[in-house]
Coordinates of C-alpha atoms in Angstrom, one line a residue:
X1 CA 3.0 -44.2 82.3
X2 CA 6.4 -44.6 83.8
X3 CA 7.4 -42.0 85.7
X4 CA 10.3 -39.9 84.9
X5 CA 13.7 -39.7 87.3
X6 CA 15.0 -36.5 87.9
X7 CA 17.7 -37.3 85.0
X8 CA 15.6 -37.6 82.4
X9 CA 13.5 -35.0 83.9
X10 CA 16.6 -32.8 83.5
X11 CA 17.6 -34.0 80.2
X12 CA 13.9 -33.1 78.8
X13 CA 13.8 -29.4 80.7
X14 CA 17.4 -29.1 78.7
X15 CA 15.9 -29.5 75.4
X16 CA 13.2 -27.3 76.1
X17 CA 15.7 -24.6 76.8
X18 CA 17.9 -25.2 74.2
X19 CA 15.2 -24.9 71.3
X20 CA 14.0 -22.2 73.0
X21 CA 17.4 -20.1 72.8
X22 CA 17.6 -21.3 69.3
X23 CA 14.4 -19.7 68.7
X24 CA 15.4 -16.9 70.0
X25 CA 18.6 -16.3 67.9
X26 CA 17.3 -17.3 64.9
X27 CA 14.8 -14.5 65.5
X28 CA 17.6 -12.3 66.1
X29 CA 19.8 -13.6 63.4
X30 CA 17.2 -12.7 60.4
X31 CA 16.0 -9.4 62.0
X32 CA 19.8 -8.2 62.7
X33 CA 21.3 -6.0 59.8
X34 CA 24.6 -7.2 58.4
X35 CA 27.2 -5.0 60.6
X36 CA 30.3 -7.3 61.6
X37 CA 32.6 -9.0 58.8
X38 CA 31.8 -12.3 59.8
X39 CA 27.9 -11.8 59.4
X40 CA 29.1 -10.3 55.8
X41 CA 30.5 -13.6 54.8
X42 CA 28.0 -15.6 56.1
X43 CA 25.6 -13.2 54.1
X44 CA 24.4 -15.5 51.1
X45 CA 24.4 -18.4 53.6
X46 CA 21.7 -16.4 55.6
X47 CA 20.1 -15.3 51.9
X48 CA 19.7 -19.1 51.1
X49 CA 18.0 -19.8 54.8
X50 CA 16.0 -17.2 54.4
X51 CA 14.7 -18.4 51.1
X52 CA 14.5 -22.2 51.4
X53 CA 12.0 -21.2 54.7

């Protein structure tokens, strides 16, 4: 197994992070009611995530 420089090592702990905060929002995306004008547009964009899960 090769071992992993701290660039890669850093690139991986990245990834981890970023799925993890994406996680995260899309946790509080769908739980979040529909208060600012933006989310109200994006409503039947979140209707069809919601449903294609």
């Amino acid at each position: 197994m090769p071992h992993l420089s701290p660039m890669s090592w850093m690139y991986s702990m990245i990834i981890i992070w970023f799925c993890m905060f994406m996680l995260v929002t899309n946790m509080w995306w769908f739980s979040m009611k529909p208060m600012s004008p933006i989310i109200k547009n994006n409503n039947n964009m979140k209707k069809n995530m919601i449903w294609n899960w």
